Short mmCIF file of C-alpha atoms in Angstrom, two decimals:
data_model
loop_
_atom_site.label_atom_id
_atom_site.label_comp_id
_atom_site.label_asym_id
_atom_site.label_seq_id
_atom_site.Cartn_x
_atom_site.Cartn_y
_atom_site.Cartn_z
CA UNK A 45 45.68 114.11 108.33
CA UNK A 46 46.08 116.63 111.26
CA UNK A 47 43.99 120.11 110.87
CA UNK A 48 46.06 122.90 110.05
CA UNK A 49 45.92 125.51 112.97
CA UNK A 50 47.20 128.85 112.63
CA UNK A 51 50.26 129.89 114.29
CA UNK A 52 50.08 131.00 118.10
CA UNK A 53 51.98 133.00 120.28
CA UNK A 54 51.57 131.81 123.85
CA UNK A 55 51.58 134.40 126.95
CA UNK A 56 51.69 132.94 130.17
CA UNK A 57 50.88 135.23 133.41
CA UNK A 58 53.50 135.70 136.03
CA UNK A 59 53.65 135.57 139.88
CA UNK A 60 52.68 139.37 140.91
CA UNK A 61 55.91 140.59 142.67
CA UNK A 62 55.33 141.20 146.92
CA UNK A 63 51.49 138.71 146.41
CA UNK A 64 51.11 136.02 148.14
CA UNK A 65 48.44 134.49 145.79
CA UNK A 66 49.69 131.69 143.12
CA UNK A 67 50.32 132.00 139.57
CA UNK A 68 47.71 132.70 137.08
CA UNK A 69 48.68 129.47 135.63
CA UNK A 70 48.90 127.77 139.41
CA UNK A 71 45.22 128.22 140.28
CA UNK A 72 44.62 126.54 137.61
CA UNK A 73 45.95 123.03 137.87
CA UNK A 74 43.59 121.84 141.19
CA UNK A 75 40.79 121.90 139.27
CA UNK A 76 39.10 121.42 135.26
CA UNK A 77 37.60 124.48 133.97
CA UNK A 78 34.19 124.96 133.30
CA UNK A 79 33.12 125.58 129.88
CA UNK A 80 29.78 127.20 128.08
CA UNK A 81 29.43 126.94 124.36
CA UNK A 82 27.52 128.69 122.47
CA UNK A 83 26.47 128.26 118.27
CA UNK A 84 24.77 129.73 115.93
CA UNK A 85 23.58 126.42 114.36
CA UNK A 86 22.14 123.94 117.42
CA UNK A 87 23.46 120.73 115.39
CA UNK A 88 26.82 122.17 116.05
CA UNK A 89 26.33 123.09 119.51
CA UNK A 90 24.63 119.43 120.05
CA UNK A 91 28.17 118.02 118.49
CA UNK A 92 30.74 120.20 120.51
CA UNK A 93 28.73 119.76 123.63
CA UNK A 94 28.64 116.05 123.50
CA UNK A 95 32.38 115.43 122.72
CA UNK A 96 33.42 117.86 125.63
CA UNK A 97 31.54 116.13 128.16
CA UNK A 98 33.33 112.95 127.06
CA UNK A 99 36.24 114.69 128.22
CA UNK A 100 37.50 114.41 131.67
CA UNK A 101 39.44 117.36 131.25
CA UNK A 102 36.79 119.99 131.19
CA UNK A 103 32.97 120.41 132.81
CA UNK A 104 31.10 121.66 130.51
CA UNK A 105 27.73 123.84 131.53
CA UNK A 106 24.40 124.56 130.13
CA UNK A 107 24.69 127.58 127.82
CA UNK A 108 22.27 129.32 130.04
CA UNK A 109 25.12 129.46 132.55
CA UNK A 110 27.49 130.58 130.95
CA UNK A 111 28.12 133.53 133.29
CA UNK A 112 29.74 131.28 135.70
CA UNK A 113 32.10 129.74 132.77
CA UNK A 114 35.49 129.81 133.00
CA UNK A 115 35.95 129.59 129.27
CA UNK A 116 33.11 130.05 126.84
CA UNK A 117 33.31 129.08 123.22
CA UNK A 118 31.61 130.52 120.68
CA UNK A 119 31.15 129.05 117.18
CA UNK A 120 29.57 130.82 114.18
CA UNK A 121 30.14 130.18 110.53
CA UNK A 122 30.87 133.98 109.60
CA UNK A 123 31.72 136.66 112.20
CA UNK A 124 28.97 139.17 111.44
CA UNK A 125 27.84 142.26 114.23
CA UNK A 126 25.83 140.06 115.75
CA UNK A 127 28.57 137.27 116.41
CA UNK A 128 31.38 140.30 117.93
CA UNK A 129 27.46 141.49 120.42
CA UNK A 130 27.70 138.37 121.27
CA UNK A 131 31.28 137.69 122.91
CA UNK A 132 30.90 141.62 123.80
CA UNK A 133 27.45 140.41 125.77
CA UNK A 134 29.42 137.18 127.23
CA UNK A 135 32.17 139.63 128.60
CA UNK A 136 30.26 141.95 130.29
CA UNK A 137 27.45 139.48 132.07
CA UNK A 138 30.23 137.49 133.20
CA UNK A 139 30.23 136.63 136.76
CA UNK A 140 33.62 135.39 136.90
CA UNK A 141 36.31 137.92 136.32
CA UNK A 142 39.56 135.32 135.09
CA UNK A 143 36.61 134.23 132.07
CA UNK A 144 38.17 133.64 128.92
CA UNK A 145 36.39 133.39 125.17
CA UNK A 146 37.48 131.04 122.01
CA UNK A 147 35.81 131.82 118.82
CA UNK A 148 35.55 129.38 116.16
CA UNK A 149 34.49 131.03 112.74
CA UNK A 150 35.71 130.92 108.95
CA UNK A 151 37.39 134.03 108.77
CA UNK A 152 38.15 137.55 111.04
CA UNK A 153 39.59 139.99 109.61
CA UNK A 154 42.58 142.01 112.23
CA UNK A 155 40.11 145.08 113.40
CA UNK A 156 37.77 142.45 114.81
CA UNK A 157 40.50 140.59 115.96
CA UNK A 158 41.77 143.47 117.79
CA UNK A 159 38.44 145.12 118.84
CA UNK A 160 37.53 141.57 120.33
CA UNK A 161 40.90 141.26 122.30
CA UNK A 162 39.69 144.01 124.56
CA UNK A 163 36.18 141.10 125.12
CA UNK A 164 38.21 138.77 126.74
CA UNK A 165 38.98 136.77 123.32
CA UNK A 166 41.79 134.62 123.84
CA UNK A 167 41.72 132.54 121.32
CA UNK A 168 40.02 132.30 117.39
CA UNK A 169 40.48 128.88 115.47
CA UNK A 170 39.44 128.97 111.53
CA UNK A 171 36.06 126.78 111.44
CA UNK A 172 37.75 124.60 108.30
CA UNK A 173 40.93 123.44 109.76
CA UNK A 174 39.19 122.79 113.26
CA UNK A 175 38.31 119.35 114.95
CA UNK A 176 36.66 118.62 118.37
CA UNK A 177 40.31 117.62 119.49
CA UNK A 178 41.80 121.56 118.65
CA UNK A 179 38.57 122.93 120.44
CA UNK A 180 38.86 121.01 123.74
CA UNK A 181 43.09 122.24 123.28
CA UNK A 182 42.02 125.40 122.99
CA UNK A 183 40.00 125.68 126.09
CA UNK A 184 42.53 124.21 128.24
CA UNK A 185 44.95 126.55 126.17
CA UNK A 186 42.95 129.65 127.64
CA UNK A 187 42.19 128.12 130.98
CA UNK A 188 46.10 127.72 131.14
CA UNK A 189 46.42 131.20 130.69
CA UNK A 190 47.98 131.07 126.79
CA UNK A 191 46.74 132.90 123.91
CA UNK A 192 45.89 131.24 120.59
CA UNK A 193 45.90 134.12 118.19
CA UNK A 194 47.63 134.16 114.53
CA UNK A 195 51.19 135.68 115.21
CA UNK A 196 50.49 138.40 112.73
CA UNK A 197 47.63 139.90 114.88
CA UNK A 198 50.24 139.63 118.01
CA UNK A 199 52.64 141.53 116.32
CA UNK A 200 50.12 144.46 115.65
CA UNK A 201 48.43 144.48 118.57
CA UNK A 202 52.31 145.06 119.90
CA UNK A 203 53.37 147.91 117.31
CA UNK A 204 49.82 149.55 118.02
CA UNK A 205 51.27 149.69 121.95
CA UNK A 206 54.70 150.89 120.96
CA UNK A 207 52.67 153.57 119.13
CA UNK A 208 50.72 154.84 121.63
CA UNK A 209 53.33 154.86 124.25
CA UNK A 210 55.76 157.06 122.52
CA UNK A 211 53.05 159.25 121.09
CA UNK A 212 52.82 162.49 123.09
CA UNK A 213 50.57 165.40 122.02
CA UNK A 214 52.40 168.58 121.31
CA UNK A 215 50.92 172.16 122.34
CA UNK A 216 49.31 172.40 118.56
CA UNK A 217 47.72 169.06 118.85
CA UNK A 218 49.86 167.06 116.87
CA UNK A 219 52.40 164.35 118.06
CA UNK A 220 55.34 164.00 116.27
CA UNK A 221 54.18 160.97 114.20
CA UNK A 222 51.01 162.65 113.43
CA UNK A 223 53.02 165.74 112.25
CA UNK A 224 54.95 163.45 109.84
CA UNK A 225 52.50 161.41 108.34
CA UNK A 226 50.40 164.56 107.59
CA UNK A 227 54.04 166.20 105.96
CA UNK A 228 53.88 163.04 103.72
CA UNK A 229 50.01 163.44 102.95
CA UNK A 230 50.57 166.87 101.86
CA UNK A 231 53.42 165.98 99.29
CA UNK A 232 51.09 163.33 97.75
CA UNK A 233 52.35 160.30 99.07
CA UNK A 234 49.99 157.11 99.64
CA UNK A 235 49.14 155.68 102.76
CA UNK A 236 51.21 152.52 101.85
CA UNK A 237 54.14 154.64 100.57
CA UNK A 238 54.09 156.19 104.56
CA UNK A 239 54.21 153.23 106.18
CA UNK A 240 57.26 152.08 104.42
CA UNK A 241 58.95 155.10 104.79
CA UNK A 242 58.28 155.58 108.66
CA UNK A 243 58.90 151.57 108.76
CA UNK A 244 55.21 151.12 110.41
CA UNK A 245 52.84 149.25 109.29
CA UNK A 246 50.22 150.49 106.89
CA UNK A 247 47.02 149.66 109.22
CA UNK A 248 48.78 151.25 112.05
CA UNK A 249 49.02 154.35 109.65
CA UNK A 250 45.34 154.10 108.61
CA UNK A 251 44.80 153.68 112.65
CA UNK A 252 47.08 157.41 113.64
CA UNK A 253 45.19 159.38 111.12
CA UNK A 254 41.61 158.22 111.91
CA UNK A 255 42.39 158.99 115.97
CA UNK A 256 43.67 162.27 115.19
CA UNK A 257 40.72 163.43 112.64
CA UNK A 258 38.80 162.03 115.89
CA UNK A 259 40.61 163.99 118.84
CA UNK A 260 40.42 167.18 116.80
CA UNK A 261 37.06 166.80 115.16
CA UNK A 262 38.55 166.58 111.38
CA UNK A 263 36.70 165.46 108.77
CA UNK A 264 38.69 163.33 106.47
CA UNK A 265 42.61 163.52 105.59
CA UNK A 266 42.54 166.73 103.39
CA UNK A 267 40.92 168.52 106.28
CA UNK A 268 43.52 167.23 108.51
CA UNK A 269 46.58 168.67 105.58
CA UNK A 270 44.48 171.87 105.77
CA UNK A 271 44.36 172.26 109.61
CA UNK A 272 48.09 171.70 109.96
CA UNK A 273 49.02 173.77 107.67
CA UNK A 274 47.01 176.83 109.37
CA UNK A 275 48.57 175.86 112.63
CA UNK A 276 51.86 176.43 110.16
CA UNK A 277 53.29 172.38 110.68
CA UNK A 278 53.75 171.95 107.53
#
């Protein structure tokens, strides 16, 4: 029976308008990508690294080059601090600026998802429902230029953008969303009971009201109902 994989949403790269240099995707096809992998468990890395260099479709590198990798894989059975240093560590010795990462692990919950998308992470495959065959996909996958991320974290990642564009600060401090969440928090409503009201989601609630206590040094969410309503918001 075929592995379940999660649900992707693929993003291919586009010609850049008045360049004369091909595709993303173009530069791609003369050649196989190289690829480093790295694993927390050496039996694992032994396994991965053997079936890959059975494949014509990819060189694969010592791990101690992975600087030079086009597409490093990472595989770990729980993503702890030290397995999000570690693709943070891969990103920034990278010699090669079009590197891409796959992690393999159990479980990630969205923050590190989203944290790690800003590491070059391309692509994260659940450890259970993964074969050698969904790896070596994956890496051409990200050499390709796609993404292989669950469609839920896509979505986010796009509301968080819509956010942030249409949030502009106001002279007191406050953008308009921030005003009206903090409105809500003052009349006693929940976090969840915002989000469905506004008709955002309730992470990217959780996600306004910690960056605002941030910006203006606030300490927690009653601080924040107490400082608007002394700049007279509320």
């Amino acid at each position: 029976m075929e592995p379940h994989v999660l649900p992707r949403t693929t993003m291919r790269a586009s010609r850049v308008e008045g360049s004369d240099s091909p595709p993303f995707n173009d530069r791609r096809i003369t050649r196989s990508p190289t690829v480093a992998i790295m694993a927390s468990d050496p039996i694992t890395q032994q396994g991965v690294v053997a079936y890959l260099r059975s494949r014509p479709q990819v060189e694969v590198l010592d791990c101690d080059h992975s600087a030079q990798a086009d597409m490093v894989v990472i595989l770990d059975t729980d993503v702890t601090s030290a397995t999000l240093a570690g693709i943070r560590r891969e990103a920034q010795k990278s010699a090669n600026r079009e590197m891409r990462i796959v992690l393999v692990a159990n479980s990630i919950t969205e923050r590190q998802l989203t944290d790690m998308v800003g590491h070059r992470l391309v692509g994260f495959l659940p450890r259970r429902q993964t074969g050698m065959p969904q790896i070596l996909a994956a890496v051409l996958d990200g050499w390709a230029g796609h993404a292989l991320l669950p469609a839920a974290l896509v979505r986010s990642l796009i509301e968080d953008l819509r956010v942030l564009q249409a949030d502009e600060a106001s002279p007191v401090g406050f953008t308009e969303r921030e005003i009206s969440i903090v409105r809500l928090l003052a009349e006693g409503w929940t976090t969840e009971e915002i989000a469905d009201k506004l008709g955002y989601s309730e992470r990217t609630i959780k996600n306004t009201l910690h960056s605002l206590n941030v910006r203006l040094g606030l300490r927690n969410r009653a601080h924040a109902v107490g400082y608007g309503a002394q700049l007279g918001i509320l």
